[in-house]
Structure formats: C-alpha cells, structure tokens
Short mmCIF file of C-alpha atoms in Angstrom, two decimals:
data_model
loop_
_atom_site.label_atom_id
_atom_site.label_comp_id
_atom_site.label_asym_id
_atom_site.label_seq_id
_atom_site.Cartn_x
_atom_site.Cartn_y
_atom_site.Cartn_z
CA MET W 69 263.32 107.45 3.74
CA LYS W 70 261.35 105.53 6.38
CA SER W 71 262.85 102.46 7.88
CA ILE W 72 261.36 99.01 7.50
CA ALA W 73 260.75 98.81 11.27
CA ALA W 74 258.59 101.93 11.18
CA LEU W 75 256.44 100.52 8.39
CA LEU W 76 255.92 97.24 10.21
CA SER W 77 254.98 99.07 13.43
CA ARG W 78 252.34 101.15 11.60
CA ARG W 79 250.93 97.98 9.90
CA ASP W 80 250.59 96.23 13.28
CA ARG W 81 248.49 99.16 14.57
CA SER W 82 245.98 99.10 11.64
CA GLY W 83 242.27 97.89 12.42
CA PHE W 84 239.74 95.60 10.60
CA SER W 85 238.61 96.52 7.19
CA ILE W 86 234.94 97.32 6.41
CA PHE W 87 234.56 94.03 4.60
CA GLU W 88 235.79 92.11 7.63
CA LEU W 89 233.39 93.99 9.91
CA MET W 90 230.43 93.23 7.65
CA ILE W 91 231.26 89.53 7.66
CA ALA W 92 231.46 89.53 11.46
CA ILE W 93 228.11 91.32 11.78
CA VAL W 94 226.38 88.91 9.41
CA ILE W 95 227.73 85.91 11.33
CA SER W 96 226.59 87.47 14.62
CA LEU W 97 223.09 88.08 13.22
CA ILE W 98 222.85 84.49 12.01
CA VAL W 99 223.84 83.17 15.43
CA LEU W 100 221.36 85.56 17.08
CA VAL W 101 218.49 84.46 14.81
CA VAL W 102 219.26 80.80 15.48
CA MET W 103 219.32 81.44 19.22
CA MET W 104 216.03 83.36 19.06
CA GLN W 105 214.36 80.52 17.17
CA ALA W 106 215.71 78.03 19.71
CA PHE W 107 214.43 80.13 22.61
CA LYS W 108 211.07 80.56 20.87
CA ARG W 109 210.69 76.85 20.34
CA ALA W 110 211.76 76.13 23.90
CA SER W 111 209.27 78.70 25.18
CA GLY W 112 206.51 77.13 23.08
CA GLU W 113 207.33 73.68 24.39
CA ILE W 114 207.29 74.98 27.96
CA LYS W 115 203.94 76.66 27.36
CA LYS W 116 202.58 73.50 25.76
CA GLY W 117 203.80 71.40 28.67
CA ARG W 118 202.30 73.75 31.22
CA SER W 119 198.96 73.77 29.40
CA MET W 120 198.96 69.97 29.27
CA ILE W 121 199.66 69.76 32.99
CA ALA W 122 196.99 72.34 33.80
CA MET W 123 194.42 70.68 31.52
CA ALA W 124 195.19 67.23 32.90
CA SER W 125 194.80 68.46 36.47
CA GLU W 126 191.57 70.30 35.66
CA MET W 127 189.99 67.38 33.83
CA ARG W 128 191.08 64.94 36.50
CA ALA W 129 189.33 67.07 39.12
CA VAL W 130 186.17 67.25 36.99
CA GLY W 131 186.25 63.49 36.46
CA GLU W 132 186.58 62.83 40.17
CA THR W 133 183.65 65.16 40.85
CA PHE W 134 181.51 63.21 38.40
CA ARG W 135 182.60 59.91 39.93
CA ARG W 136 181.75 61.20 43.40
CA ASP W 137 178.30 62.33 42.28
CA LEU W 138 177.56 58.90 40.81
CA ALA W 139 178.74 57.16 43.97
CA ASN W 140 176.45 59.28 46.17
CA THR W 141 173.20 59.22 44.19
CA THR W 142 170.12 58.91 46.38
CA VAL W 143 168.49 56.35 44.07
CA SER W 144 169.85 53.29 42.33
CA PRO W 145 169.53 53.38 38.52
CA ARG W 146 166.44 51.19 38.33
CA VAL W 147 162.91 52.02 37.20
CA TRP W 148 159.58 52.40 39.02
CA ASN W 149 160.73 54.39 42.05
CA LEU W 150 157.90 55.13 44.46
CA THR W 151 157.35 58.72 45.53
CA SER W 152 156.69 57.44 49.06
CA GLU W 153 160.26 56.16 49.21
CA SER W 154 161.63 59.73 48.76
CA ASN W 155 164.55 58.50 46.69
CA GLY W 156 164.83 61.31 44.17
CA TYR W 157 165.73 60.45 40.58
CA PHE W 158 168.37 59.58 38.01
CA GLU W 159 168.08 60.58 34.35
CA ILE W 160 170.21 60.46 31.19
CA ILE W 161 169.23 62.47 28.12
CA GLU W 162 171.01 61.59 24.88
CA GLY W 163 171.42 64.33 22.31
CA SER W 164 171.22 63.96 18.55
CA ASP W 165 175.00 64.09 18.01
CA ASN W 166 177.58 61.38 18.56
CA ASP W 167 181.26 60.88 17.82
CA ALA W 168 180.49 59.71 14.28
CA THR W 169 178.93 63.13 13.52
CA TYR W 170 182.37 64.65 13.00
CA VAL W 171 183.93 62.00 10.78
CA ALA W 172 183.05 63.90 7.58
CA ASN W 173 185.27 66.80 8.62
CA THR W 174 188.75 65.52 9.36
CA SER W 175 189.89 68.90 10.68
CA MET W 176 187.24 68.67 13.40
CA SER W 177 187.67 64.97 14.14
CA PHE W 178 188.82 65.64 17.69
CA PHE W 179 185.33 66.95 18.52
CA GLY W 180 182.71 64.47 19.64
CA ASP W 181 179.36 64.06 21.37
CA VAL W 182 178.75 67.22 23.42
CA ASP W 183 174.96 67.36 23.83
CA ASP W 184 174.29 64.69 26.50
CA VAL W 185 172.72 65.58 29.85
CA VAL W 186 172.93 63.74 33.19
CA ALA W 187 170.65 64.75 36.07
CA MET W 188 170.44 63.14 39.49
CA THR W 189 169.79 63.71 43.17
CA VAL W 190 172.91 63.33 45.31
CA ARG W 191 173.52 63.02 49.04
CA SER W 192 176.77 64.62 50.18
CA GLY W 193 179.25 62.98 52.50
CA GLU W 194 180.63 64.80 55.50
CA LYS W 195 180.40 68.33 54.11
CA PRO W 196 177.00 69.68 53.02
CA PHE W 197 176.33 71.34 49.69
CA ARG W 198 176.33 75.14 49.81
CA GLY W 199 174.37 77.52 47.63
CA ARG W 200 172.89 81.00 47.29
CA TRP W 201 169.53 81.99 48.71
CA VAL W 202 168.00 85.44 48.15
CA ASP W 203 165.41 86.01 50.87
CA THR W 204 162.30 88.18 50.66
CA THR W 205 164.28 91.27 51.67
CA GLY W 206 166.65 90.85 48.72
CA THR W 207 169.57 89.77 50.91
CA THR W 208 171.80 87.04 49.50
CA ARG W 209 172.61 84.35 52.05
CA ILE W 210 174.47 81.05 52.03
CA LEU W 211 172.29 77.98 52.49
CA GLU W 212 173.46 74.45 53.27
CA SER W 213 171.90 71.06 52.61
CA HIS W 214 173.14 67.47 52.50
CA ILE W 215 170.95 66.74 49.47
CA ALA W 216 171.05 68.42 46.07
CA GLU W 217 169.66 68.09 42.59
CA ILE W 218 172.69 68.08 40.26
CA VAL W 219 172.57 68.49 36.48
CA TRP W 220 175.60 68.01 34.21
CA PHE W 221 175.27 69.56 30.75
CA VAL W 222 177.15 71.44 28.04
CA VAL W 223 176.21 74.86 26.64
CA HIS W 224 177.23 75.33 23.02
CA GLU W 225 177.42 78.91 21.76
CA ASN W 226 177.69 78.70 17.99
CA VAL W 227 179.58 81.89 17.14
CA ASP W 228 179.92 81.46 13.38
CA ASP W 229 177.00 79.56 11.91
CA SER W 230 177.92 80.64 8.40
CA ILE W 231 181.09 78.55 8.26
CA VAL W 232 179.83 75.42 10.02
CA ALA W 233 179.77 72.54 7.55
CA PRO W 234 176.52 70.58 7.21
CA GLY W 235 176.22 67.93 9.88
CA ILE W 236 178.98 69.44 11.99
CA ALA W 237 177.65 70.78 15.27
CA VAL W 238 180.81 72.33 16.76
CA ASP W 239 183.90 73.94 15.30
CA MET W 240 187.04 75.51 16.69
CA ASP W 241 185.65 79.03 16.96
CA ASP W 242 182.61 78.04 19.03
CA ARG W 243 182.34 78.31 22.81
CA VAL W 244 181.55 74.97 24.42
CA THR W 245 181.29 75.02 28.23
CA LEU W 246 180.59 72.24 30.72
CA TYR W 247 178.30 73.11 33.63
CA ARG W 248 177.46 71.34 36.87
CA ARG W 249 174.32 72.94 38.25
CA VAL W 250 173.84 72.23 41.97
CA LEU W 251 170.40 73.00 43.41
CA LEU W 252 169.88 72.44 47.12
CA VAL W 253 166.97 70.26 48.20
CA VAL W 254 165.40 71.98 51.24
CA PRO W 255 164.03 71.50 53.75
CA ASP W 256 166.71 68.95 54.43
CA GLU W 257 165.42 65.77 56.04
CA ASP W 258 166.64 65.60 59.64
CA PRO W 259 165.69 62.33 61.39
CA LEU W 260 166.79 63.75 64.75
CA SER W 261 164.45 66.72 64.58
CA ALA W 262 160.85 66.31 65.73
CA VAL W 263 159.88 69.76 64.46
CA PRO W 264 159.75 70.21 60.66
CA ARG W 265 161.54 73.18 59.21
CA PRO W 266 159.17 76.04 58.30
CA PRO W 267 158.66 76.89 54.62
CA LEU W 268 161.61 78.70 53.09
CA PRO W 269 160.66 82.27 52.09
CA LEU W 270 161.68 82.85 48.47
CA SER W 271 162.21 86.08 46.56
CA ILE W 272 159.82 85.10 43.76
CA SER W 273 156.17 86.02 43.48
CA THR W 274 154.95 84.04 40.43
CA SER W 275 155.76 80.88 38.49
CA SER W 276 156.07 82.69 35.17
CA LEU W 277 158.94 81.78 32.88
CA ALA W 278 160.65 85.15 33.36
CA ASP W 279 160.46 84.96 37.16
CA MET W 280 161.67 81.37 37.22
CA ASN W 281 164.66 82.18 34.99
CA SER W 282 165.57 85.17 37.15
CA PHE W 283 165.26 83.08 40.30
CA PHE W 284 167.61 80.35 39.09
CA LYS W 285 170.21 82.91 38.04
CA ASN W 286 170.41 84.17 41.61
CA ASN W 287 169.43 81.16 43.74
CA ASP W 288 170.67 77.61 44.11
CA ILE W 289 167.46 76.01 45.39
CA SER W 290 165.48 73.25 43.72
CA ILE W 291 161.95 74.51 43.05
CA ARG W 292 159.09 73.61 40.72
CA PRO W 293 156.54 75.94 39.11
CA ASN W 294 153.01 76.12 40.45
CA LEU W 295 150.24 74.82 38.23
CA ASP W 296 148.84 78.33 38.43
CA PRO W 297 151.61 80.55 36.94
CA THR W 298 150.33 83.55 38.90
CA LEU W 299 151.23 81.83 42.20
CA PRO W 300 154.73 81.38 43.66
CA PRO W 301 156.61 78.13 42.95
CA ASN W 302 157.08 75.34 45.47
CA VAL W 303 160.27 74.10 47.10
CA ASN W 304 161.12 70.51 46.15
CA SER W 305 161.71 67.54 48.39
CA LEU W 306 163.20 64.21 47.29
CA SER W 307 159.68 62.85 47.00
CA ASP W 308 158.71 65.72 44.70
CA LEU W 309 161.75 65.16 42.48
CA THR W 310 160.71 61.57 41.86
CA ARG W 311 158.11 63.09 39.55
CA ARG W 312 159.50 64.46 36.30
CA GLU W 313 157.43 67.65 36.33
CA SER W 314 159.21 68.84 39.49
CA ARG W 315 162.74 68.71 38.12
CA TYR W 316 165.05 71.41 36.82
CA SER W 317 164.31 73.05 33.45
CA ARG W 318 161.26 70.97 32.64
CA ASP W 319 158.92 71.78 29.78
CA MET W 320 156.89 74.74 31.06
CA SER W 321 153.80 73.57 29.19
CA MET W 322 153.29 71.10 32.05
CA ASP W 323 152.30 68.35 29.58
CA PHE W 324 153.24 64.74 30.12
CA PRO W 325 155.99 63.44 29.90
CA PHE W 326 157.59 66.75 30.99
CA ALA W 327 160.71 66.63 28.81
CA ILE W 328 163.68 68.78 29.71
CA ASP W 329 163.90 72.16 27.98
CA ARG W 330 167.47 72.43 26.70
CA GLY W 331 167.06 76.15 26.03
CA LEU W 332 166.40 76.77 29.71
CA LEU W 333 169.61 75.00 30.73
CA GLY W 334 171.72 77.77 29.25
CA ALA W 335 169.29 80.59 29.96
CA ARG W 336 169.25 79.83 33.68
CA THR W 337 172.95 79.22 34.28
CA ILE W 338 174.95 81.20 31.72
CA ASP W 339 175.63 84.00 34.23
CA SER W 340 176.54 81.66 37.08
CA GLY W 341 180.30 81.39 36.77
CA GLU W 342 180.64 79.16 39.81
CA ASP W 343 178.75 76.42 37.95
CA ILE W 344 181.34 76.28 35.15
CA LEU W 345 183.58 73.22 35.38
CA LEU W 346 185.38 73.21 32.05
CA THR W 347 185.72 75.52 29.08
CA ASN W 348 186.70 74.56 25.53
CA VAL W 349 184.98 71.18 25.76
CA ALA W 350 185.52 68.87 22.79
CA GLY W 351 183.50 65.92 24.06
CA PHE W 352 181.02 64.99 26.81
CA ASP W 353 179.68 61.57 25.91
CA ILE W 354 177.49 59.48 28.22
CA ARG W 355 177.05 55.82 27.32
CA VAL W 356 175.35 52.91 29.07
CA TYR W 357 176.38 49.29 28.98
CA SER W 358 174.37 47.00 26.72
CA PRO W 359 175.33 43.33 27.10
CA ASN W 360 173.94 42.42 23.68
CA ALA W 361 175.42 45.27 21.65
CA PRO W 362 177.34 43.63 18.79
CA ILE W 363 180.98 44.57 18.33
CA MET W 364 182.26 44.40 14.77
CA GLU W 365 185.80 44.16 13.46
CA LEU W 366 187.37 46.62 11.01
CA ASN W 367 190.21 45.28 8.86
CA ASP W 368 190.95 42.60 11.46
CA GLN W 369 192.59 45.28 13.58
CA GLN W 370 190.07 47.62 15.17
CA GLU W 371 186.97 46.79 17.21
CA LEU W 372 183.97 49.07 16.69
CA ALA W 373 180.95 49.48 18.99
CA PRO W 374 177.67 51.25 18.24
CA GLY W 375 178.24 55.00 18.05
CA ASP W 376 181.87 54.76 16.96
CA PRO W 377 182.93 56.30 13.64
CA HIS W 378 182.48 53.95 10.64
CA TYR W 379 180.33 51.51 12.67
CA ASP W 380 177.21 52.32 10.64
CA ASP W 381 179.19 51.93 7.41
CA LEU W 382 179.78 48.31 8.32
CA ALA W 383 176.29 47.64 9.65
CA ASN W 384 174.43 49.33 6.77
CA PRO W 385 176.20 48.94 3.42
CA PRO W 386 174.82 51.69 1.15
CA PRO W 387 172.87 50.52 -1.95
CA PRO W 388 173.04 49.94 -4.85
CA ALA W 389 176.70 48.98 -4.75
CA PRO W 390 177.26 47.77 -1.20
CA PRO W 391 180.76 47.06 0.06
CA PRO W 392 181.63 43.55 1.18
CA ALA W 393 179.22 42.09 3.72
CA PRO W 394 179.87 42.94 7.36
CA GLU W 395 182.24 40.72 9.20
CA PRO W 396 180.67 38.28 11.66
CA VAL W 397 180.04 39.66 15.10
CA PHE W 398 183.37 39.76 16.90
CA ALA W 399 181.89 39.95 20.39
CA GLU W 400 178.88 41.27 22.31
CA GLY W 401 178.65 43.81 25.09
CA ALA W 402 179.66 47.47 24.80
CA PHE W 403 178.93 50.96 26.07
CA VAL W 404 176.48 52.55 23.63
CA ASP W 405 174.57 55.79 23.20
CA LEU W 406 170.89 55.66 24.08
CA GLY W 407 168.84 55.17 20.95
CA TRP W 408 171.73 53.94 18.82
CA LEU W 409 169.26 51.76 16.92
CA THR W 410 167.73 54.87 15.36
CA THR W 411 170.85 55.27 13.20
CA MET W 412 170.85 51.66 12.05
CA ASN W 413 168.73 49.27 10.06
CA PRO W 414 165.52 48.71 12.09
CA ALA W 415 165.61 44.97 11.45
CA PRO W 416 168.14 42.97 13.53
CA LEU W 417 170.95 41.56 11.44
CA PRO W 418 171.52 37.81 11.35
CA GLY W 419 173.46 36.55 14.30
CA TRP W 420 172.41 39.40 16.60
CA PRO W 421 169.69 37.76 18.70
CA GLY W 422 168.15 39.76 21.49
CA TRP W 423 170.04 43.01 20.99
CA THR W 424 166.83 44.99 20.55
CA ASP W 425 165.83 43.99 24.08
CA TRP W 426 168.36 46.36 25.63
CA PHE W 427 169.39 49.95 25.15
CA GLY W 428 169.59 49.54 21.41
CA ALA W 429 165.80 49.37 21.28
CA ALA W 430 163.73 52.40 20.38
CA ALA W 431 162.33 54.33 23.33
CA ASN W 432 158.97 53.13 24.62
CA ALA W 433 156.11 54.92 22.89
CA LYS W 434 154.04 55.13 26.07
CA SER W 435 156.52 57.55 27.61
CA GLN W 436 156.70 59.74 24.48
CA LEU W 437 160.38 60.26 25.26
CA VAL W 438 163.17 59.55 22.80
CA ARG W 439 166.78 58.79 23.76
CA THR W 440 166.15 59.15 27.51
CA TRP W 441 166.71 56.83 30.45
CA ASP W 442 164.72 57.70 33.55
CA SER W 443 164.25 56.10 36.95
CA TRP W 444 160.53 56.85 36.47
CA SER W 445 157.71 56.68 38.98
CA PRO W 446 154.41 54.77 39.19
CA HIS W 447 152.91 58.08 40.29
CA TYR W 448 151.45 58.48 36.80
CA GLU W 449 149.41 55.30 37.25
CA TYR W 450 147.32 56.65 40.12
CA ASN W 451 147.47 60.44 39.87
CA GLY W 452 143.96 60.73 38.44
CA VAL W 453 145.24 62.34 35.24
CA ASN W 454 144.88 60.88 31.76
CA ASP W 455 148.59 61.03 31.02
CA ASP W 456 148.62 58.73 28.01
CA ALA W 457 145.96 60.79 26.17
CA VAL W 458 143.71 57.74 25.69
CA PRO W 459 140.08 58.99 25.79
CA THR W 460 139.08 57.43 29.11
CA ILE W 461 139.73 57.91 32.81
CA ASP W 462 143.04 57.10 34.42
CA GLN W 463 142.95 53.32 34.56
CA GLY W 464 145.24 53.14 37.57
CA THR W 465 142.93 54.87 40.02
CA ASN W 466 140.35 52.13 40.53
CA GLY W 467 142.43 48.98 40.22
CA LEU W 468 139.91 47.34 37.89
CA ASP W 469 140.16 46.06 34.33
CA ASP W 470 138.20 48.77 32.53
CA GLY W 471 138.64 47.25 29.07
CA GLY W 472 137.73 49.32 26.05
CA ILE W 473 140.22 51.46 24.18
CA ALA W 474 142.49 51.83 27.18
CA ASN W 475 142.84 48.10 27.69
CA VAL W 476 143.64 47.55 24.01
CA VAL W 477 146.49 50.05 24.27
CA ASP W 478 147.80 49.13 27.71
CA ASP W 479 146.75 45.63 28.82
CA GLU W 480 149.56 45.59 31.39
CA GLU W 481 147.86 45.62 34.77
CA GLU W 482 146.10 48.85 33.80
CA ARG W 483 149.46 50.53 33.18
CA GLU W 484 149.09 53.64 31.04
CA THR W 485 152.70 54.86 31.10
CA MET W 486 156.06 53.17 30.83
CA PRO W 487 159.69 54.17 31.49
CA PRO W 488 161.50 55.03 28.24
CA TYR W 489 163.72 51.98 28.81
CA PRO W 490 162.27 49.56 31.38
CA TYR W 491 165.68 48.14 32.30
CA PRO W 492 168.15 49.02 35.05
CA ILE W 493 171.53 50.48 34.14
CA ARG W 494 174.33 48.00 34.68
CA ALA W 495 177.16 50.42 34.10
CA LEU W 496 177.76 53.94 32.81
CA ARG W 497 180.73 55.51 31.06
CA LEU W 498 181.60 59.18 30.64
CA THR W 499 184.15 60.15 28.00
CA MET W 500 185.17 63.76 28.45
CA ARG W 501 187.57 65.56 26.13
CA GLY W 502 188.99 69.07 26.36
CA ILE W 503 191.06 71.17 23.96
CA GLU W 504 193.48 74.00 24.61
CA LYS W 505 192.89 76.12 21.52
CA SER W 506 196.10 78.15 21.53
CA THR W 507 198.30 75.05 21.54
CA ARG W 508 195.78 72.55 20.09
CA ASN W 509 196.49 70.23 22.98
CA ILE W 510 193.78 67.61 23.57
CA ARG W 511 193.20 65.69 26.77
CA GLN W 512 190.65 62.93 27.36
CA VAL W 513 189.36 61.42 30.60
CA THR W 514 187.13 58.33 30.83
CA ILE W 515 185.07 57.54 33.93
CA THR W 516 183.38 54.15 34.23
CA SER W 517 180.98 53.27 37.06
CA SER W 518 179.31 49.93 37.64
CA PHE W 519 175.94 49.70 39.38
CA VAL W 520 175.87 45.91 39.67
CA PRO W 521 176.00 44.87 43.36
CA GLU W 522 179.17 43.01 44.21
#
C-alpha cells in the first residue's frame, strides 16, 4: 500500500491537461490576431502619412514652379502686343469641363476641372533653361536659353470608357497627368553681342505633321511649321511667338485664328518623361478675376461663385416648377472660368449690372475663339491677309475707310480682328488637386497671382 506522501509527490509532477492546453492556444491566437490587426492599422497609418507628406511636398514644388513662371513672363497679360516689341505671348484656354461637371456623381466629387491650358513665354532668372537638341548628325546635345515657351496642360487617358457615367469626364481608373512643356526660344537675344547667332541646324527636313511630332518628341526647341509643308520649319523668336500661328501645337490647317490642337499636346509629349510634373491629377483649374461676377448665397451659409457646384441651380431655376427665387446678390467679384456665361441664362439677371462686360461675356466673334484669353497682336490688321473672311481686301493695310461690307462688320478703325476678351487680366488663380489612389488621400494647392501694378 502506497503512502500518502508518494501519491502527493506524483500529483505534483503531473502536467497540463489537453483541455488546458487548448484554452491557452486559443487565447494566444486571439492576442496574436489583435496584435496583427494593430500592426496592420499602424502600418497603414504610417503609409498614409508618408503619402500625404510626399504628395504635399510634390504639389508644393509644382505650385512654386507655376508661381515662378507667372512672375517671369515676358509679356504682361494685356491685349494688342506689337510684334516689334518682341514680348512673346500669354494665353489661357478653358476646357469644356468645370468643377460642377462632377456633382452628379458623388463618388467622383473630388475630381474637378482638368482640361485647362496655360501657355506663355518666360524669361529665366540666373540659371538658363536647358533642353534637348538633336543636330543634323543625329547627336543629342544639351542647349541652353534664358527664354522659353512654356505650356502647362493635362493629358487624360480614358482607360475604361464603358463605365464612365454620362457627363463625367474622369474616373478613378483613368490616367490623368500634368505636363509642363518647356521649349527653348533660340537664338537667344544677347544685347552684348554684335554678331547674330547663325541659324540652328535642325534634324527635320519637312513641316509635315509626322515630322513635326517626331521632332517635338526628341527636341525641346520652339519651332513653327513652314507654310510649304515640304520645307523645313523655322525656329521661333519672341517676335514670332507674338503671332498665334507660330506657337506650340497650333492647328496645322494654318487657318485663322490658329486654335491650339489639344490632340497634339499629348501626341508630342507623352514619351517625354522629364516634362511630367504630377501624376494622378484630380484638378487643374485656371480662373481669372472678374470684378463684376455676382456671388450668391446658399442657405445663408455658403458663398458660391460662377463655376462652383450648384451655382447654376440658383441662377437658373428649372421650369416649370422653379425653386424659390435666387437670393439677392451677396457680393461681386470672384475668380471665374472663362466663358462661364455660356452655362447660364444669356440675359443678365436683375441687380447684376455690367457683369457681361468682363470675363463672363461670350468670346468675341471676330476672333472665332471660344473660352480663350490671348494677349493678341495687331499683326492681323496689317498682314495683307483677309483673316476675318469678309469678301474684301485686308482693311488694315491702307489705313483708309474702305466702307462697304467690311466697314459694316468692323467699323472700328478698320479693325478686322479682335482679341477673344479685350480686357487685361487683373489676377489669376490656379487650383490644383492630386489624389493618391492607393490610400485615397487628396491634397489641394491654390496659387493666386495679381497682375495689378502696386
């Protein structure tokens, strides 16, 4: 018979039961899962924070580049610039979309106006612009110039047309890229040099569309096509760029008023990675200041300017059961899209005197350009070409009142053309928005520049 001490000693040496082990394992797994979820969430927050910092830094750099370009333009944003002054040009092209385009689709509401274009000639500061030049031997060299033609634009690659809702231009699966195309203006004016620079030999033999596209994909030089497409193009000067037909990606038909060809913007730069400033763009909106643009009030809380979502709903109550009449004008003066009147009632509303005299007015018919602001040139008044298509000679060449059909149409000191908007730009605002698709982070930068002399 075993003693009680022996039994107790054997009981003390016994291990955990299977049931106890299973409980311990389950508790350990629960703790492990909780820790993994915590680490996953912490990792996601770290990734989100890093993407926000990187996006903020990237967009801040792009915004400063845009601000610097505006500060160094070779021409002030006024109209009727003489070619003899060699000032270059400044141009804004408003696309058909605006921020209100995306209101119908709430899931895409963070997208906005992405089809605006800004083109200008810029003089660099201390450091010259640098670009590629392929000479006649096929050798790629680096060329420098203190003056450049710079074009800011967005290329939208619509990957999935089949799922894009009506009226929605961009969705999450599309590729939207911001470009800054820098084309050197050579020969560079050198006031200290008594000997002009010889013509720059170019690796292009004709002015055909195919040769021009190929040239711009491999060269960063501002050129214009020859009137004879079988001849080589010409290198631009600032005086040449005052004329619209000399600028980048103009309509190759060579017909007045030489509108920009948006298809060429992407075709000539899509392979030039160094021109890419920002990918995954959600907004690139250029607006100009209109002192008479009426600002309305929504629910006594939110101020709306032309182009903002729901602004048109207030300005144009839909028949036959209109909502309550629009509130009185809260204030006047706002940054608006060019051509914002085209989305509103053509007749001015009561209490809005004079607003059609500014950028809300429709583009001037004599220029045949819609939603465009251009520094323009009186070159078209004395170039000997019938630019306005009136069946008579160019009225500006002889300085006399010719009368007849031309005078009935013009009757403005024999002027046959007109800037799209014959007013200087007081101020300009860029609203740029980017999106980090993996984290859905959105960052917006606003750049405002005033052109009113202090």
